[in-house]
mmCIF file of C-alpha atoms in Angstrom:
data_model
loop_
_atom_site.group_PDB
_atom_site.id
_atom_site.type_symbol
_atom_site.label_atom_id
_atom_site.label_comp_id
_atom_site.label_asym_id
_atom_site.label_seq_id
_atom_site.Cartn_x
_atom_site.Cartn_y
_atom_site.Cartn_z
ATOM 1 C CA GLN A 210 -175.884 17.534 -118.059
ATOM 2 C CA GLN A 211 -178.411 18.216 -115.331
ATOM 3 C CA GLN A 212 -175.414 18.614 -112.635
ATOM 4 C CA VAL A 213 -174.232 21.998 -112.188
ATOM 5 C CA LYS A 214 -171.107 21.931 -110.229
ATOM 6 C CA GLN A 215 -169.815 24.603 -107.484
ATOM 7 C CA SER A 216 -166.879 24.781 -106.279
ATOM 8 C CA PRO A 217 -165.144 26.093 -103.509
ATOM 9 C CA GLN A 218 -166.876 23.270 -100.870
ATOM 10 C CA SER A 219 -165.234 25.864 -98.551
ATOM 11 C CA LEU A 220 -164.249 29.136 -98.332
ATOM 12 C CA ILE A 221 -162.162 31.771 -95.522
ATOM 13 C CA VAL A 222 -162.899 35.281 -95.598
ATOM 14 C CA GLN A 223 -161.231 38.200 -93.184
ATOM 15 C CA LYS A 224 -163.766 40.838 -92.709
ATOM 16 C CA GLY A 225 -163.880 43.435 -95.565
ATOM 17 C CA GLY A 226 -162.762 41.261 -98.046
ATOM 18 C CA ILE A 227 -164.089 39.970 -101.158
ATOM 19 C CA SER A 228 -165.776 36.752 -101.084
ATOM 20 C CA ILE A 229 -166.115 34.565 -104.971
ATOM 21 C CA ILE A 230 -168.121 31.228 -105.011
ATOM 22 C CA ASN A 231 -167.976 29.816 -109.114
ATOM 23 C CA CYS A 232 -170.635 28.105 -110.298
ATOM 24 C CA ALA A 233 -170.922 25.747 -113.889
ATOM 25 C CA TYR A 234 -173.905 24.215 -115.761
ATOM 26 C CA GLU A 235 -173.939 22.124 -118.765
ATOM 27 C CA ASN A 236 -178.041 22.269 -120.336
ATOM 28 C CA THR A 237 -178.025 25.010 -122.251
ATOM 29 C CA ALA A 238 -181.793 25.118 -121.666
ATOM 30 C CA PHE A 239 -181.340 26.836 -117.925
ATOM 31 C CA ASP A 240 -182.873 30.373 -118.643
ATOM 32 C CA TYR A 241 -182.746 31.474 -114.937
ATOM 33 C CA PHE A 242 -179.823 30.738 -111.966
ATOM 34 C CA PRO A 243 -180.579 31.830 -108.449
ATOM 35 C CA TRP A 244 -178.407 32.211 -105.432
ATOM 36 C CA TYR A 245 -179.496 30.767 -102.025
ATOM 37 C CA GLN A 246 -177.778 31.929 -98.189
ATOM 38 C CA GLN A 247 -178.639 29.114 -95.852
ATOM 39 C CA PHE A 248 -178.069 29.093 -91.524
ATOM 40 C CA PRO A 249 -178.070 26.498 -89.133
ATOM 41 C CA GLY A 250 -181.745 24.680 -88.179
ATOM 42 C CA LYS A 251 -182.907 27.158 -91.868
ATOM 43 C CA GLY A 252 -184.238 26.703 -94.904
ATOM 44 C CA PRO A 253 -182.517 28.468 -98.062
ATOM 45 C CA ALA A 254 -183.530 32.035 -98.524
ATOM 46 C CA LEU A 255 -183.569 33.475 -101.988
ATOM 47 C CA LEU A 256 -180.643 36.042 -102.128
ATOM 48 C CA ILE A 257 -180.635 37.288 -105.387
ATOM 49 C CA ALA A 258 -180.727 35.476 -108.782
ATOM 50 C CA ILE A 259 -180.012 35.856 -112.906
ATOM 51 C CA ARG A 260 -181.554 35.354 -116.265
ATOM 52 C CA PRO A 261 -178.873 34.683 -119.215
ATOM 53 C CA ASP A 262 -180.212 38.087 -121.009
ATOM 54 C CA VAL A 263 -177.722 40.330 -118.837
ATOM 55 C CA SER A 264 -174.029 39.704 -117.902
ATOM 56 C CA GLU A 265 -174.561 40.869 -114.412
ATOM 57 C CA LYS A 266 -176.470 41.746 -112.059
ATOM 58 C CA LYS A 267 -175.826 43.867 -108.255
ATOM 59 C CA GLU A 268 -178.227 44.460 -105.357
ATOM 60 C CA GLY A 269 -176.520 45.687 -102.245
ATOM 61 C CA ARG A 270 -173.375 44.272 -101.480
ATOM 62 C CA PHE A 271 -173.775 41.286 -103.507
ATOM 63 C CA THR A 272 -172.952 40.824 -107.028
ATOM 64 C CA ILE A 273 -173.769 37.932 -109.765
ATOM 65 C CA SER A 274 -171.945 37.315 -113.269
ATOM 66 C CA PHE A 275 -172.623 35.513 -115.350
ATOM 67 C CA ASN A 276 -170.569 34.053 -118.375
ATOM 68 C CA LYS A 277 -172.703 32.730 -120.450
ATOM 69 C CA SER A 278 -170.830 31.398 -123.957
ATOM 70 C CA ALA A 279 -168.545 30.085 -120.702
ATOM 71 C CA LYS A 280 -171.254 28.379 -118.787
ATOM 72 C CA GLN A 281 -170.606 29.968 -116.056
ATOM 73 C CA PHE A 282 -171.588 32.311 -113.067
ATOM 74 C CA SER A 283 -171.041 33.674 -110.211
ATOM 75 C CA LEU A 284 -171.652 35.249 -106.449
ATOM 76 C CA HIS A 285 -169.905 38.196 -104.835
ATOM 77 C CA ILE A 286 -169.628 39.265 -101.709
ATOM 78 C CA MET A 287 -167.829 42.444 -101.835
ATOM 79 C CA ASP A 288 -166.470 44.294 -97.920
ATOM 80 C CA SER A 289 -168.512 40.288 -96.135
ATOM 81 C CA GLN A 290 -169.120 40.518 -92.963
ATOM 82 C CA PRO A 291 -169.245 37.474 -90.008
ATOM 83 C CA GLY A 292 -173.102 37.944 -90.781
ATOM 84 C CA ASP A 293 -172.388 36.875 -93.930
ATOM 85 C CA SER A 294 -171.208 32.989 -92.348
ATOM 86 C CA ALA A 295 -173.672 31.039 -94.377
ATOM 87 C CA THR A 296 -173.689 28.010 -96.663
ATOM 88 C CA TYR A 297 -174.709 29.456 -99.942
ATOM 89 C CA PHE A 298 -176.262 27.568 -103.066
ATOM 90 C CA CYS A 299 -176.361 28.056 -106.454
ATOM 91 C CA ALA A 300 -179.054 26.873 -108.630
ATOM 92 C CA ALA A 301 -180.137 26.581 -112.497
ATOM 93 C CA SER A 302 -183.502 25.790 -113.770
ATOM 94 C CA ASN A 303 -185.620 26.215 -117.438
ATOM 95 C CA TYR A 304 -189.464 27.430 -116.840
ATOM 96 C CA GLY A 305 -189.194 27.971 -113.269
ATOM 97 C CA GLN A 306 -189.092 23.251 -112.908
ATOM 98 C CA ASN A 307 -186.138 21.106 -113.424
ATOM 99 C CA PHE A 308 -184.427 23.162 -110.516
ATOM 100 C CA VAL A 309 -181.237 21.337 -110.358
ATOM 101 C CA PHE A 310 -178.681 22.423 -107.183
ATOM 102 C CA GLY A 311 -174.261 22.865 -106.688
ATOM 103 C CA PRO A 312 -173.131 20.656 -103.398
ATOM 104 C CA GLY A 313 -173.597 24.050 -101.787
ATOM 105 C CA THR A 314 -170.247 26.401 -100.141
ATOM 106 C CA ARG A 315 -169.692 27.254 -96.215
ATOM 107 C CA LEU A 316 -168.297 30.550 -95.697
ATOM 108 C CA SER A 317 -167.056 31.956 -92.822
ATOM 109 C CA VAL A 318 -165.954 34.765 -92.475
ATOM 110 C CA LEU A 319 -164.072 35.761 -89.582
ATOM 111 C CA PRO A 320 -164.180 39.114 -87.538
ATOM 112 C CA SER B 232 -195.116 37.633 -101.193
ATOM 113 C CA GLN B 233 -195.876 33.679 -100.801
ATOM 114 C CA THR B 234 -195.281 32.078 -96.851
ATOM 115 C CA ILE B 235 -194.350 28.156 -96.495
ATOM 116 C CA HIS B 236 -195.163 26.879 -93.513
ATOM 117 C CA GLN B 237 -194.041 23.299 -92.326
ATOM 118 C CA TRP B 238 -194.587 21.266 -89.121
ATOM 119 C CA PRO B 239 -193.850 20.055 -86.970
ATOM 120 C CA ALA B 240 -190.831 22.342 -86.703
ATOM 121 C CA THR B 241 -188.399 18.829 -85.704
ATOM 122 C CA LEU B 242 -190.132 15.351 -84.939
ATOM 123 C CA VAL B 243 -188.476 12.245 -83.086
ATOM 124 C CA GLN B 244 -189.649 9.600 -84.556
ATOM 125 C CA PRO B 245 -188.936 4.769 -84.242
ATOM 126 C CA VAL B 246 -187.760 3.510 -86.370
ATOM 127 C CA GLY B 247 -190.935 1.779 -88.320
ATOM 128 C CA SER B 248 -193.212 3.963 -87.269
ATOM 129 C CA PRO B 249 -195.550 6.056 -89.626
ATOM 130 C CA LEU B 250 -194.197 9.994 -90.831
ATOM 131 C CA SER B 251 -196.341 13.016 -92.036
ATOM 132 C CA LEU B 252 -194.966 15.872 -92.804
ATOM 133 C CA GLU B 253 -197.326 18.631 -93.801
ATOM 134 C CA CYS B 254 -196.447 21.473 -95.857
ATOM 135 C CA THR B 255 -198.665 24.710 -97.410
ATOM 136 C CA VAL B 256 -198.509 27.752 -98.916
ATOM 137 C CA GLU B 257 -200.274 30.726 -98.895
ATOM 138 C CA GLY B 258 -199.811 34.104 -100.923
ATOM 139 C CA THR B 259 -200.264 32.823 -104.018
ATOM 140 C CA SER B 260 -202.014 30.235 -106.727
ATOM 141 C CA ASN B 261 -200.912 26.813 -108.206
ATOM 142 C CA PRO B 262 -197.693 26.707 -107.402
ATOM 143 C CA ASN B 263 -195.161 23.854 -108.578
ATOM 144 C CA LEU B 264 -194.432 22.326 -104.964
ATOM 145 C CA TYR B 265 -191.342 20.324 -104.032
ATOM 146 C CA TRP B 266 -189.896 18.737 -100.723
ATOM 147 C CA TYR B 267 -186.086 17.832 -100.604
ATOM 148 C CA ARG B 268 -184.027 15.919 -98.267
ATOM 149 C CA GLN B 269 -180.597 18.506 -96.433
ATOM 150 C CA ALA B 270 -178.439 15.409 -94.790
ATOM 151 C CA ALA B 271 -175.778 17.452 -91.959
ATOM 152 C CA GLY B 272 -173.441 19.564 -93.575
ATOM 153 C CA ARG B 273 -174.269 18.388 -97.145
ATOM 154 C CA GLY B 274 -176.548 19.625 -100.342
ATOM 155 C CA LEU B 275 -180.521 19.676 -101.219
ATOM 156 C CA GLN B 276 -182.119 16.280 -102.806
ATOM 157 C CA LEU B 277 -185.229 16.395 -104.691
ATOM 158 C CA LEU B 278 -187.463 14.024 -103.238
ATOM 159 C CA PHE B 279 -190.478 14.189 -104.876
ATOM 160 C CA TYR B 280 -192.082 17.551 -107.204
ATOM 161 C CA SER B 281 -195.956 17.990 -107.976
ATOM 162 C CA VAL B 282 -197.182 20.766 -111.049
ATOM 163 C CA GLY B 283 -200.863 20.399 -109.624
ATOM 164 C CA ILE B 284 -202.716 18.736 -107.203
ATOM 165 C CA GLY B 285 -203.009 14.337 -107.626
ATOM 166 C CA GLN B 286 -200.047 15.629 -109.519
ATOM 167 C CA ILE B 287 -196.647 13.202 -108.185
ATOM 168 C CA SER B 288 -193.276 12.719 -109.517
ATOM 169 C CA SER B 289 -190.871 11.142 -107.626
ATOM 170 C CA GLU B 290 -186.803 11.697 -108.548
ATOM 171 C CA VAL B 291 -185.499 9.561 -105.666
ATOM 172 C CA PRO B 292 -186.565 5.699 -105.273
ATOM 173 C CA GLN B 293 -187.320 5.253 -101.602
ATOM 174 C CA ASN B 294 -189.193 4.886 -98.334
ATOM 175 C CA LEU B 295 -191.432 8.125 -98.754
ATOM 176 C CA SER B 296 -194.287 8.735 -100.765
ATOM 177 C CA ALA B 297 -195.883 12.302 -101.394
ATOM 178 C CA SER B 298 -199.476 13.322 -101.917
ATOM 179 C CA ARG B 299 -200.586 17.001 -102.544
ATOM 180 C CA PRO B 300 -204.354 16.788 -101.839
ATOM 181 C CA GLN B 301 -205.116 21.274 -102.451
ATOM 182 C CA ASP B 302 -204.101 23.262 -104.408
ATOM 183 C CA ARG B 303 -201.061 24.836 -102.127
ATOM 184 C CA GLN B 304 -201.159 22.148 -99.774
ATOM 185 C CA PHE B 305 -198.110 18.838 -99.846
ATOM 186 C CA ILE B 306 -197.599 16.083 -97.491
ATOM 187 C CA LEU B 307 -194.647 13.791 -97.228
ATOM 188 C CA SER B 308 -195.391 10.728 -95.365
ATOM 189 C CA SER B 309 -194.023 7.166 -94.786
ATOM 190 C CA LYS B 310 -195.860 3.261 -93.625
ATOM 191 C CA LYS B 311 -192.151 2.703 -91.905
ATOM 192 C CA LEU B 312 -189.835 4.639 -91.012
ATOM 193 C CA LEU B 313 -185.765 3.254 -91.278
ATOM 194 C CA LEU B 314 -182.678 4.713 -89.507
ATOM 195 C CA SER B 315 -181.241 6.779 -93.077
ATOM 196 C CA ASP B 316 -185.021 8.659 -93.551
ATOM 197 C CA SER B 317 -182.770 10.549 -90.488
ATOM 198 C CA GLY B 318 -181.856 14.346 -91.958
ATOM 199 C CA PHE B 319 -183.468 18.056 -92.683
ATOM 200 C CA TYR B 320 -186.967 18.036 -94.829
ATOM 201 C CA LEU B 321 -187.832 21.264 -96.971
ATOM 202 C CA CYS B 322 -190.657 22.571 -98.860
ATOM 203 C CA ALA B 323 -190.550 24.411 -101.632
ATOM 204 C CA ALA B 324 -192.912 26.293 -103.948
ATOM 205 C CA GLY B 325 -192.794 28.355 -106.909
ATOM 206 C CA THR B 326 -193.866 28.865 -110.285
ATOM 207 C CA ASP B 327 -193.159 28.896 -114.461
ATOM 208 C CA ARG B 328 -190.664 32.153 -113.894
ATOM 209 C CA PHE B 329 -189.536 32.906 -110.507
ATOM 210 C CA GLY B 330 -187.122 30.539 -108.204
ATOM 211 C CA GLN B 331 -188.253 28.388 -105.801
ATOM 212 C CA TYR B 332 -188.898 29.746 -101.976
ATOM 213 C CA PHE B 333 -187.950 27.537 -98.687
ATOM 214 C CA GLY B 334 -190.568 26.511 -95.656
ATOM 215 C CA PRO B 335 -187.958 26.631 -92.606
ATOM 216 C CA GLY B 336 -188.148 22.703 -92.530
ATOM 217 C CA THR B 337 -188.786 20.401 -90.049
ATOM 218 C CA ARG B 338 -185.769 17.891 -88.439
ATOM 219 C CA LEU B 339 -186.400 14.432 -88.013
ATOM 220 C CA THR B 340 -184.157 12.196 -86.042
ATOM 221 C CA VAL B 341 -185.430 8.136 -86.242
ATOM 222 C CA THR B 342 -184.046 6.440 -83.533
#
């Protein structure tokens, strides 16, 4: 029940395309859903986050879509750029504790 | 905004030697603190978390221990390193209503 599933494991997208990464959770007590971006040799950086009282949040080219009834959320990267090539982790937590991370998606954006 | 410092950045240690990794946090008080380990190309494994000075919870039985001697200081230790302790160690800090923020990490190689 604490697990967060993430797919796909890896993703290759052409420059200018849309990258979509999906996550699913079981624990309905989760109330905070962040996405992290990690470049090789660096710590993960908080990219964007959403709470379950909204269905979508957009920040620049990054959008989180949230489906509370299906217990799923996804990250959309519009106009993907080679600089977006990184590993992306979804996560879920309740009240800022008990953070559970997905296994990660390695995104490669081809020039 | 909070800043997380970790040192050293890289470390090469022989099997059987002791370990001490330090993490300090600036810009917030009474944060939740976390230690994660990340194997190459893999996800984040939570090792320890702390909600206050002297309060440590262990997620995975292992050769490591953690201590929190001050509010914004978190230390990861081992008395005798094993080859399997090699990895990328990440410290993270967070507050009750916000996401975790990660430090730059320490790359540990046990030879």
